[in-house]
XYZ file of C-alpha atoms in Angstrom:
702
model
C 0.082 0.310 -0.089
C 1.423 3.558 -1.256
C 0.753 6.818 0.220
C 3.013 9.808 -1.164
C 3.230 13.234 0.469
C 4.184 15.328 -2.582
C 3.993 19.189 -3.642
C 0.677 20.241 -4.647
C 0.782 21.117 -8.702
C 2.413 17.868 -9.354
C 1.325 14.564 -10.865
C 1.791 11.305 -8.318
C 2.076 8.034 -10.006
C 2.488 4.569 -8.539
C 1.606 0.812 -9.401
C -2.129 1.300 -9.164
C -4.750 4.337 -9.319
C -5.280 6.780 -6.543
C -7.981 6.011 -4.002
C -8.242 8.601 -1.409
C -9.650 10.246 -2.880
C -8.715 9.530 -6.812
C -8.740 13.082 -8.134
C -5.945 15.456 -6.724
C -5.319 13.825 -3.046
C -5.990 15.356 0.543
C -4.255 18.483 1.730
C -1.596 17.546 3.680
C 0.008 21.276 4.955
C 0.607 24.215 3.181
C 1.877 23.068 -0.488
C 1.887 19.678 -0.035
C -0.910 16.973 -0.665
C -1.077 13.340 0.431
C -1.996 10.777 -2.677
C -3.091 7.221 -1.423
C -3.138 4.548 -4.005
C -5.070 1.045 -4.404
C -2.885 -2.098 -2.993
C -0.571 -4.007 -5.323
C -1.023 -7.515 -6.272
C 1.367 -9.536 -4.471
C 4.582 -8.469 -6.249
C 8.358 -8.451 -6.149
C 9.586 -5.128 -4.060
C 12.084 -4.173 -7.198
C 8.561 -3.623 -8.893
C 7.509 -0.914 -6.824
C 7.219 2.523 -8.534
C 6.636 6.007 -6.957
C 7.088 8.879 -9.533
C 6.199 12.914 -8.909
C 6.496 15.518 -11.543
C 4.777 17.797 -13.927
C 3.254 15.424 -16.218
C 0.768 15.655 -18.992
C -0.769 12.509 -21.331
C -3.054 10.847 -23.579
C -5.498 8.220 -22.757
C -7.362 5.169 -23.968
C -9.160 1.982 -22.742
C -8.240 -1.375 -23.960
C -11.280 -3.747 -24.909
C -11.041 -5.498 -21.877
C -11.059 -1.915 -19.994
C -7.538 -1.604 -19.242
C -6.749 2.397 -18.187
C -3.949 3.217 -20.708
C -2.092 6.456 -20.229
C 1.465 7.844 -22.118
C 2.661 10.365 -19.652
C 5.435 13.027 -20.582
C 6.791 16.229 -19.819
C 4.866 19.424 -20.570
C 4.797 20.373 -24.486
C 5.445 16.608 -25.399
C 2.232 14.621 -25.501
C 1.800 15.108 -28.916
C 4.567 12.728 -29.758
C 2.886 9.915 -27.365
C 0.344 8.783 -30.267
C 2.271 6.024 -32.264
C 3.217 4.607 -28.604
C -0.429 4.846 -27.243
C -2.039 2.931 -30.507
C 0.720 0.038 -29.860
C 0.457 -0.407 -26.263
C -3.160 -0.765 -26.301
C -2.977 -3.122 -29.283
C -0.025 -5.098 -27.926
C -1.434 -5.506 -24.300
C -4.777 -7.193 -25.795
C -2.289 -9.541 -28.077
C -0.575 -10.655 -25.201
C -3.720 -11.054 -23.371
C -5.026 -13.696 -25.903
C -1.717 -15.243 -26.589
C -0.752 -16.019 -22.784
C -4.609 -16.904 -22.010
C -4.324 -14.624 -19.044
C -5.650 -11.127 -18.554
C -3.343 -8.078 -17.585
C -3.417 -8.463 -13.915
C -4.204 -4.477 -13.296
C -6.981 -2.019 -14.457
C -4.302 0.492 -15.028
C -1.326 0.851 -16.989
C 0.901 4.059 -17.321
C 3.951 4.506 -19.756
C 5.945 7.434 -18.288
C 8.729 9.149 -20.609
C 11.409 10.406 -18.285
C 14.050 12.762 -19.844
C 17.419 11.256 -18.101
C 16.924 7.608 -17.461
C 19.901 5.022 -16.703
C 18.241 2.132 -18.432
C 16.363 2.474 -21.537
C 13.056 1.423 -20.006
C 11.979 -0.469 -16.505
C 8.406 -2.702 -16.540
C 7.487 -1.509 -12.974
C 3.782 -3.376 -12.763
C 1.468 -0.844 -14.151
C 3.882 2.222 -14.115
C 6.622 1.483 -17.009
C 9.380 4.015 -17.340
C 11.113 4.655 -20.213
C 14.195 7.323 -21.741
C 12.053 9.465 -23.729
C 13.801 7.857 -26.749
C 12.445 4.847 -26.343
C 8.420 5.943 -25.869
C 8.029 9.375 -27.831
C 7.676 9.479 -31.595
C 7.719 12.666 -33.574
C 5.994 11.926 -37.020
C 8.237 14.420 -38.589
C 11.181 14.141 -36.948
C 11.491 10.283 -35.612
C 13.328 7.847 -38.106
C 11.588 4.624 -39.026
C 14.379 2.232 -37.299
C 13.719 4.524 -33.993
C 9.786 3.941 -34.606
C 10.780 0.126 -34.928
C 13.053 -0.083 -31.642
C 9.896 2.207 -29.982
C 7.461 -0.615 -30.893
C 10.431 -3.024 -29.796
C 10.736 -1.447 -26.456
C 7.334 -1.154 -25.644
C 6.564 -4.702 -26.595
C 9.376 -5.983 -24.403
C 8.322 -4.232 -21.108
C 4.788 -5.298 -21.850
C 5.781 -8.853 -21.866
C 7.561 -8.181 -18.632
C 3.885 -7.482 -16.938
C 3.593 -11.579 -17.225
C 7.148 -12.321 -17.429
C 8.476 -10.933 -14.623
C 5.721 -9.633 -12.626
C 3.021 -12.016 -12.542
C 5.754 -14.679 -12.327
C 8.837 -13.468 -11.068
C 12.408 -15.198 -11.122
C 13.426 -17.322 -7.860
C 17.078 -15.442 -8.128
C 19.342 -13.338 -10.552
C 20.901 -17.081 -11.682
C 17.329 -17.133 -13.347
C 17.082 -13.167 -14.284
C 17.170 -14.936 -18.424
C 13.666 -16.039 -17.685
C 12.388 -12.549 -17.551
C 14.536 -11.108 -20.300
C 15.298 -13.814 -22.455
C 11.489 -14.108 -23.209
C 10.824 -10.187 -23.093
C 13.499 -10.385 -25.622
C 11.633 -12.929 -27.622
C 7.718 -12.755 -27.211
C 8.222 -9.030 -28.987
C 8.931 -10.778 -32.316
C 5.992 -12.635 -32.034
C 3.686 -9.799 -30.617
C 4.890 -7.116 -33.693
C 4.976 -9.888 -36.116
C 0.929 -9.806 -35.857
C 0.802 -6.301 -35.516
C 3.083 -5.415 -38.151
C 3.291 -7.719 -40.746
C 5.085 -5.732 -43.201
C 8.102 -5.191 -41.054
C 9.513 -8.541 -41.256
C 10.175 -8.971 -37.629
C 11.598 -12.551 -37.645
C 13.969 -11.475 -40.074
C 14.954 -8.517 -37.965
C 15.416 -11.271 -35.026
C 18.299 -12.718 -36.995
C 20.233 -9.220 -37.611
C 19.302 -7.407 -34.089
C 18.844 -10.537 -31.288
C 20.857 -13.418 -32.846
C 23.847 -11.362 -33.864
C 24.260 -10.190 -30.742
C 24.028 -13.551 -28.947
C 26.514 -15.241 -31.736
C 29.189 -12.580 -31.055
C 29.020 -12.397 -27.196
C 28.965 -16.151 -26.657
C 31.729 -16.740 -28.980
C 34.138 -15.367 -26.710
C 36.091 -17.788 -23.804
C 35.092 -14.609 -21.111
C 31.287 -15.048 -21.785
C 29.023 -16.824 -19.352
C 26.213 -19.512 -19.176
C 22.601 -18.270 -19.778
C 22.007 -19.624 -15.828
C 24.794 -17.594 -14.242
C 25.547 -18.077 -10.357
C 25.091 -14.455 -8.626
C 27.044 -13.812 -5.249
C 26.905 -10.367 -4.804
C 25.015 -7.127 -6.015
C 27.935 -5.502 -7.934
C 27.239 -9.060 -10.282
C 23.677 -8.031 -11.071
C 24.260 -5.184 -13.529
C 26.919 -7.432 -15.333
C 24.550 -9.922 -16.227
C 22.500 -7.520 -18.061
C 24.252 -8.396 -21.403
C 23.444 -9.928 -24.587
C 23.755 -13.409 -23.177
C 20.964 -13.226 -20.833
C 18.817 -10.988 -23.337
C 19.665 -12.271 -26.951
C 21.065 -15.564 -26.321
C 18.166 -16.301 -23.892
C 15.802 -15.286 -26.516
C 17.967 -16.905 -29.475
C 17.563 -20.580 -27.749
C 13.634 -20.058 -27.111
C 13.292 -19.271 -30.570
C 15.044 -22.598 -31.201
C 13.049 -24.282 -28.593
C 9.610 -23.222 -30.318
C 10.862 -24.318 -33.600
C 11.506 -27.589 -32.428
C 8.090 -28.093 -30.342
C 5.945 -26.237 -32.599
C 4.044 -23.080 -32.304
C 1.112 -24.439 -30.507
C 2.903 -26.549 -27.795
C 5.096 -23.755 -27.277
C 2.606 -21.423 -26.410
C 0.570 -23.488 -24.852
C 3.421 -24.305 -22.602
C 3.971 -20.819 -21.667
C 0.297 -20.821 -20.526
C 1.061 -23.836 -18.665
C 3.775 -22.279 -16.439
C 2.172 -18.799 -16.265
C -0.759 -20.185 -14.598
C 0.679 -22.323 -12.432
C 3.211 -19.910 -11.070
C 0.805 -16.503 -11.209
C 2.268 -14.513 -8.097
C 4.841 -16.648 -7.200
C 8.452 -17.463 -7.936
C 9.782 -19.895 -10.851
C 13.039 -21.286 -11.706
C 14.152 -22.555 -15.335
C 13.408 -26.021 -14.310
C 9.495 -25.135 -13.950
C 9.335 -23.830 -17.446
C 11.157 -27.225 -18.983
C 8.572 -28.933 -16.786
C 5.491 -27.186 -18.705
C 6.752 -27.720 -22.016
C 7.319 -31.388 -21.230
C 3.755 -31.784 -19.841
C 2.162 -30.341 -23.066
C 4.844 -31.581 -25.572
C 5.622 -35.024 -24.553
C 9.359 -34.197 -25.709
C 12.420 -34.418 -23.709
C 13.139 -30.777 -23.049
C 14.826 -30.969 -19.831
C 17.472 -32.987 -21.525
C 17.953 -30.758 -24.347
C 17.901 -27.397 -22.679
C 20.066 -27.874 -19.678
C 23.191 -27.732 -21.732
C 21.999 -24.714 -23.630
C 21.137 -22.831 -20.543
C 23.736 -24.201 -18.045
C 27.009 -24.114 -20.624
C 28.823 -21.113 -21.942
C 29.116 -20.959 -25.535
C 27.775 -22.600 -28.294
C 28.887 -24.955 -31.035
C 30.344 -24.583 -34.807
C 29.027 -27.801 -37.077
C 31.098 -28.481 -40.107
C 29.494 -30.164 -42.486
C 30.524 -32.107 -45.970
C 29.054 -34.426 -48.087
C 30.425 -38.078 -49.499
C 28.619 -40.730 -51.608
C 25.323 -38.675 -51.144
C 26.003 -38.781 -47.256
C 26.410 -35.915 -45.146
C 28.818 -35.683 -42.340
C 28.318 -33.598 -39.543
C 30.944 -32.777 -36.679
C 30.405 -30.162 -34.142
C 32.569 -28.462 -31.549
C 32.772 -25.412 -29.357
C 33.222 -22.360 -31.323
C 35.697 -19.489 -30.265
C 35.750 -16.135 -32.321
C 39.066 -15.905 -31.203
C 42.258 -18.291 -32.571
C 43.773 -17.753 -29.323
C 40.792 -18.801 -26.849
C 40.156 -21.852 -29.520
C 43.853 -22.889 -28.683
C 44.087 -22.650 -25.224
C 40.565 -24.043 -24.348
C 39.425 -27.566 -24.458
C 35.631 -28.092 -24.203
C 34.160 -31.279 -24.913
C 30.542 -30.172 -24.541
C 28.142 -31.766 -26.725
C 25.269 -29.530 -27.834
C 21.779 -31.101 -28.260
C 21.534 -29.323 -31.613
C 17.878 -28.987 -33.618
C 19.409 -29.486 -37.305
C 17.043 -28.163 -40.790
C 18.595 -27.694 -43.798
C 17.066 -25.419 -46.584
C 17.330 -27.179 -49.732
C 16.333 -25.970 -53.557
C 13.402 -28.556 -53.134
C 12.389 -26.933 -49.628
C 13.000 -26.798 -46.138
C 13.833 -30.180 -44.134
C 14.480 -30.772 -40.374
C 16.761 -33.462 -39.337
C 17.139 -35.821 -36.361
C 18.432 -33.779 -33.188
C 21.851 -34.015 -33.181
C 23.254 -35.575 -29.858
C 26.706 -36.684 -30.233
C 30.127 -35.017 -31.649
C 29.940 -36.610 -35.268
C 26.406 -37.945 -37.168
C 25.999 -38.948 -40.473
C 22.790 -38.277 -42.529
C 21.503 -39.563 -46.080
C 20.005 -37.188 -48.118
C 18.299 -37.018 -51.467
C 20.519 -35.689 -53.845
C 20.558 -31.793 -54.315
C 22.248 -29.366 -56.450
C 22.903 -27.263 -52.877
C 21.893 -27.212 -49.581
C 22.247 -24.670 -46.578
C 22.400 -26.079 -42.996
C 20.358 -23.942 -40.133
C 17.195 -23.128 -42.253
C 16.188 -19.366 -41.552
C 18.821 -19.118 -39.101
C 16.424 -20.327 -36.281
C 19.436 -22.307 -34.487
C 22.082 -21.037 -32.249
C 25.024 -22.749 -33.801
C 27.542 -21.680 -36.670
C 27.981 -23.603 -39.948
C 31.535 -24.504 -41.398
C 30.955 -25.807 -44.912
C 33.492 -27.875 -46.771
C 34.793 -26.064 -50.081
C 32.861 -28.068 -52.398
C 29.292 -27.368 -50.240
C 30.410 -23.706 -49.964
C 31.074 -23.654 -54.070
C 27.503 -25.115 -54.295
C 26.093 -22.023 -52.921
C 27.444 -19.254 -54.954
C 24.602 -19.642 -57.767
C 21.841 -19.556 -55.394
C 23.289 -16.591 -53.482
C 23.899 -14.657 -57.137
C 20.558 -15.893 -58.414
C 18.705 -15.256 -55.003
C 17.334 -18.607 -54.645
C 18.227 -18.759 -51.568
C 15.945 -16.962 -49.083
C 17.592 -13.575 -47.796
C 17.312 -14.855 -44.121
C 19.417 -17.715 -45.494
C 21.607 -15.572 -47.747
C 22.707 -13.420 -44.561
C 23.478 -16.724 -42.631
C 26.060 -17.638 -45.054
C 27.841 -14.219 -45.257
C 27.676 -13.825 -41.477
C 29.041 -16.969 -40.988
C 31.972 -16.903 -43.036
C 32.879 -13.245 -41.611
C 32.954 -15.147 -38.065
C 35.060 -17.941 -39.271
C 37.482 -15.899 -40.995
C 37.993 -13.982 -37.715
C 38.225 -17.370 -36.117
C 41.223 -18.582 -38.620
C 38.759 -21.497 -39.879
C 38.183 -20.002 -43.711
C 40.944 -17.409 -44.912
C 39.583 -13.958 -45.304
C 40.237 -13.618 -48.958
C 37.491 -16.412 -49.568
C 34.690 -14.364 -47.597
C 36.019 -11.162 -49.525
C 35.711 -13.490 -52.999
C 32.042 -14.635 -51.944
C 30.923 -10.984 -50.753
C 31.317 -9.860 -54.545
C 28.171 -12.232 -54.938
C 25.883 -9.864 -52.939
C 26.751 -6.768 -55.251
C 22.766 -7.340 -56.536
C 21.549 -7.497 -53.254
C 18.679 -5.854 -52.194
C 17.404 -6.996 -48.583
C 18.456 -5.007 -45.632
C 18.624 -7.653 -43.504
C 21.448 -9.146 -45.933
C 22.853 -5.757 -46.210
C 22.927 -4.990 -42.418
C 25.368 -8.047 -42.022
C 27.586 -7.161 -44.932
C 27.875 -3.660 -43.966
C 29.065 -4.622 -40.465
C 31.420 -7.131 -41.861
C 32.758 -4.503 -44.125
C 33.038 -1.933 -41.162
C 34.804 -4.448 -38.935
C 37.195 -5.275 -41.542
C 37.870 -1.479 -42.325
C 38.771 -1.228 -38.690
C 41.075 -4.006 -38.637
C 42.913 -2.602 -41.576
C 43.204 1.089 -40.559
C 46.608 2.210 -40.652
C 47.858 -0.217 -43.177
C 49.151 -0.676 -46.292
C 46.035 -2.385 -47.291
C 43.523 0.186 -45.843
C 42.777 2.363 -49.132
C 42.823 -0.691 -51.789
C 40.172 -2.271 -49.180
C 38.020 1.006 -49.084
C 38.153 0.722 -52.768
C 36.831 -2.845 -52.645
C 33.957 -1.519 -50.114
C 33.082 1.008 -52.473
C 32.744 -1.275 -55.248
C 30.635 -4.001 -53.447
C 28.148 -0.784 -52.220
C 28.214 0.437 -56.178
C 25.122 -0.539 -57.180
C 22.988 -0.865 -54.550
C 23.698 3.061 -54.018
C 22.490 3.655 -57.115
C 19.243 1.568 -56.420
C 18.585 3.143 -53.144
C 18.892 6.316 -54.296
C 18.457 9.621 -51.855
C 14.531 10.417 -52.576
C 11.948 8.583 -50.857
C 9.607 6.883 -53.230
C 6.070 7.023 -52.797
C 5.277 3.281 -53.227
C 8.520 2.230 -51.484
C 8.525 -0.783 -49.189
C 9.454 -0.476 -45.670
C 12.415 -2.196 -46.187
C 13.780 -0.124 -48.822
C 13.305 3.096 -46.467
C 15.227 1.092 -43.576
C 18.090 0.188 -46.449
C 18.600 3.877 -47.534
C 20.336 5.267 -44.697
C 22.436 2.083 -44.003
C 23.730 2.010 -47.236
C 24.481 5.741 -47.834
C 26.192 5.727 -44.632
C 28.350 2.966 -45.676
C 29.218 4.625 -48.933
C 29.928 7.739 -47.169
C 31.963 6.197 -44.324
C 34.358 4.428 -47.490
C 34.550 7.948 -49.445
C 31.971 7.626 -51.745
C 32.771 11.161 -53.268
C 29.044 11.208 -55.073
C 27.513 10.567 -51.899
C 29.612 12.773 -49.707
C 29.030 15.824 -52.126
C 25.409 15.421 -52.375
C 25.256 14.761 -48.185
C 26.810 18.329 -47.689
C 24.440 19.881 -50.445
C 21.353 18.456 -48.799
C 22.880 19.923 -45.269
C 23.585 23.500 -46.761
C 20.182 23.613 -48.355
C 18.256 22.258 -44.720
C 16.354 25.638 -44.005
C 14.786 25.586 -47.741
C 14.005 21.645 -47.666
C 13.865 20.087 -44.495
C 16.175 16.787 -44.281
C 13.901 13.763 -44.140
C 14.587 12.130 -40.349
C 15.874 8.750 -41.906
C 18.760 10.016 -43.339
C 19.534 12.912 -41.167
C 22.081 10.845 -38.835
C 24.583 9.885 -41.810
C 24.024 13.481 -43.352
C 25.146 14.877 -39.942
C 28.039 12.092 -39.888
C 29.309 13.031 -43.524
C 29.537 16.657 -42.641
C 31.381 15.695 -39.635
C 33.677 13.353 -41.291
C 34.794 15.551 -44.185
C 34.082 19.088 -41.888
C 36.562 21.419 -39.873
C 35.623 24.110 -36.975
C 33.073 25.704 -39.127
C 31.031 22.618 -39.315
C 31.785 21.717 -35.932
C 30.264 24.798 -34.567
C 27.401 24.587 -36.778
C 26.615 21.205 -35.107
C 26.884 22.091 -32.022
C 24.606 25.179 -32.002
C 21.873 22.640 -33.608
C 22.833 20.229 -30.888
C 22.036 23.100 -28.215
C 18.941 24.458 -29.765
C 17.244 20.975 -30.163
C 14.513 19.457 -27.939
C 13.999 15.972 -29.570
C 15.975 13.262 -27.829
C 16.250 11.496 -30.746
C 17.857 14.357 -32.805
C 20.259 15.305 -30.106
C 21.619 12.107 -30.055
C 21.882 11.960 -33.906
C 23.983 15.290 -33.641
C 25.873 14.295 -30.270
C 27.098 11.010 -32.479
C 28.307 13.261 -34.988
C 30.310 15.538 -33.110
C 32.540 12.243 -32.398
C 32.994 11.891 -36.181
C 35.135 14.807 -36.959
C 39.372 13.933 -37.943
C 40.798 17.013 -35.993
C 41.943 16.006 -32.621
C 41.213 19.446 -31.144
C 37.322 19.090 -31.999
C 37.093 15.962 -30.995
C 38.704 17.042 -27.617
C 35.916 19.330 -27.368
C 33.431 16.847 -27.672
C 35.364 14.528 -24.954
C 35.206 17.830 -22.739
C 31.151 18.536 -23.738
C 30.390 14.990 -22.722
C 31.444 15.532 -18.815
C 29.152 18.262 -18.591
C 25.654 19.060 -17.929
C 25.027 19.806 -21.714
C 25.149 15.951 -22.109
C 22.561 13.411 -19.861
C 24.298 11.191 -18.098
C 22.092 8.106 -19.916
C 23.614 9.965 -23.189
C 27.369 10.039 -22.385
C 28.186 6.310 -23.374
C 26.968 6.965 -27.049
C 29.251 10.542 -27.332
C 32.275 8.504 -26.020
C 31.456 5.815 -28.351
C 31.518 8.166 -31.374
C 34.751 8.881 -30.657
C 36.359 5.713 -29.516
C 35.192 3.976 -32.845
C 36.805 7.102 -34.770
C 39.961 5.828 -35.744
C 41.207 9.581 -35.475
C 40.070 10.046 -31.922
C 40.727 6.352 -30.524
C 43.675 7.055 -28.608
C 42.268 10.435 -27.675
C 39.303 9.013 -26.026
C 40.960 6.394 -24.466
C 43.482 8.818 -23.000
C 40.419 11.172 -21.967
C 38.758 8.036 -20.058
C 41.837 7.028 -18.255
C 42.377 10.621 -16.959
C 38.672 11.061 -15.831
C 38.325 7.191 -14.671
C 37.515 8.515 -10.856
C 34.988 11.036 -12.359
C 33.240 8.827 -14.718
C 32.925 6.166 -12.059
C 31.459 8.163 -9.318
C 29.154 9.459 -12.065
C 28.297 5.847 -12.970
C 27.743 3.865 -9.589
C 28.852 0.868 -8.771
C 26.926 -2.071 -10.400
C 25.775 0.029 -13.225
C 25.585 -1.500 -16.481
C 26.497 1.592 -18.338
C 30.120 1.349 -17.428
C 30.366 -2.250 -18.824
C 28.942 -0.987 -21.912
C 31.628 2.030 -22.278
C 34.371 -0.320 -21.371
C 33.059 -2.868 -24.337
C 33.602 -0.119 -26.947
C 37.163 -0.396 -26.363
C 37.102 -3.641 -28.096
C 37.983 -1.526 -31.413
C 41.621 -1.314 -30.987
C 44.170 -3.440 -33.051
C 47.540 -3.189 -31.849
C 49.414 -4.802 -28.974
C 50.320 -1.728 -27.343
C 46.679 -0.433 -27.001
C 46.295 -4.207 -25.460
C 49.031 -3.521 -22.877
C 47.896 -0.523 -22.033
C 44.367 -1.490 -21.449
C 45.219 -4.325 -19.563
C 47.952 -2.419 -17.548
C 45.418 0.336 -16.445
C 42.750 -2.183 -15.304
C 45.236 -4.005 -13.116
C 45.259 -0.859 -10.887
C 41.793 0.489 -11.460
C 38.646 -1.412 -10.272
C 35.915 -1.811 -11.982
C 33.504 -4.065 -9.976
C 30.618 -4.140 -12.081
C 32.841 -4.805 -15.308
C 35.572 -7.289 -14.663
C 33.980 -9.891 -16.726
C 33.556 -7.168 -19.760
C 37.276 -5.959 -19.331
C 38.282 -9.590 -20.117
C 35.988 -9.910 -23.032
C 37.401 -6.547 -24.436
C 41.152 -7.722 -24.070
C 40.151 -11.010 -25.812
C 38.396 -9.040 -28.497
C 41.752 -6.886 -28.917
C 43.881 -10.232 -29.006
C 41.719 -11.629 -31.618
C 41.849 -8.552 -33.856
C 45.789 -8.682 -33.616
C 46.345 -12.257 -34.332
C 43.779 -11.998 -37.270
C 45.764 -8.938 -38.539
C 48.980 -10.862 -38.020
C 47.645 -14.151 -40.135
C 45.504 -12.541 -42.871
C 46.543 -9.318 -43.176
C 49.327 -9.690 -45.701
C 47.137 -12.452 -47.738
C 44.397 -9.898 -47.979
C 46.855 -6.790 -49.310
C 48.244 -9.571 -52.159
C 43.961 -10.306 -53.136
C 43.123 -6.748 -53.257
C 45.685 -5.560 -55.360
C 45.243 -8.838 -57.618
């Protein structure tokens, strides 16, 4: 039961509606009032919310009578319409999908100007950063709109997973976060079918999981937590994205109906109680009759995931699994004999085919003759695939002709980038395959291509091959740059709109002179013709990369005059993209002032750290200001881990040694694992460049 004494003239919010009296509260003493709220359901204390401020809102009721409000600071409620629509529709979807009504009669969604997390799922009073909830129809990009819908769907999922049924202890955090990262794709696929959400799952969720969990210094999905400092560190891509990815794999294995009914059984049985992972497996086993516990205990209890090597001989497939490490050093030093139960599947010219569960190190499988085959259909499994040269060569034609679905084309190039880093496939083989994608048109495939090109570009920065690689990257992008163009077409698809900023941004980054020239023209003409929201970020970035003090002053003035959170972040990111170290020093200094909100500082630091011209500068700044940064972020805050993680772009032994030396004497109790992961990444970069650098240079010359 909550009662708040607060200044009159403000709005008080808690998990339930006010009851004493409902409107305005009782007078307490001069200038104060008492607002009492209806008792909450039985719930964990971390979900308790009390919020006081000057708010305005828009409201709507769901079909089942839940009173929904989107609450903003004054002057911003016009940015709440999209969120209100998504919230109401998503809440109605979940009530039907879970078979359990939302347990409260009210739901407030509150946009807070400065908030350390993107959002927090307090029962009935969900808090958000403004960028996670507010949409300006003229200034918000399509990708941000998608992100807002996903954040809303994630937090609403928590009202069941986490709030109605709460994890027993932090070891089972993934029960909250893994499911709340998976279920939004189910909901948004229904609400926005044109968004192709399951394709996005592969690029957003699975990609993060595969990257982090390929390290030696990862952790199991279920990780023992012994001290509060350790809690912040497990709010990472393993608990969220790997959790969601293995859930998706399980859902594919069980089938849609058994998966949904298993969730319903679990939620009903444990409503208003605590639960652990085993309770979920019991529910799925009861409904499906399949050996879920035996299969899933490995996936949630062990670190890492497998790479499956596949070859073909005499119409028989030979498949062998072992743990995958992105770092060749880790692969050499760690012996892991884990055997993962893998639900295998194939995409072939005649359709999709499921293979028996792989439960041993090596299996053989007879297969009808196919001119080509691709393992891990629709990228639904949490594993990588290493093809024999013969099978890889057979995939070239279906990539070129697009007979292979986009999600599978994405999978092949993603595997090749990862296997090149690990030393399993020569990087030159990957560069050869990449040329088959020049006529690619699907944004999910380009997300992977652009990511890989930028990673290799970073690796080769400062080497003799840097300029020839930039030429190569522009060649790969040349056709798609022309096809996306600068002008949005009336009839263009959702995907095409998303593709434009990604492609033009990459082309600008790699030095496409025509793209750079057009970006400059559009920036100079912005007062006469507003720049569309979707391409603003890449135009600001181009102006910065190619600009000097004049452009810096212009962008800084725009930043200071702007009130929309999304637009401020776009400009702040551009302020870290200049080449002049004096200007980058100004950005770093700005970051530590009250002009940059605490929640946005990481983004500002990251923009300088990923800039080859500012990397050493930013690291020296962080070292010099370490005490101040640590005090500002506080113990156990995940922001510190994320800041340290950006250091993984370094590629030299000098940087590796310096970072290692610094953290020997400067503690970061909430980021110890992140420090190890960052050093492992840097070591992998160094080894990769030493092993393949010369061969890449020779190949590019030819």
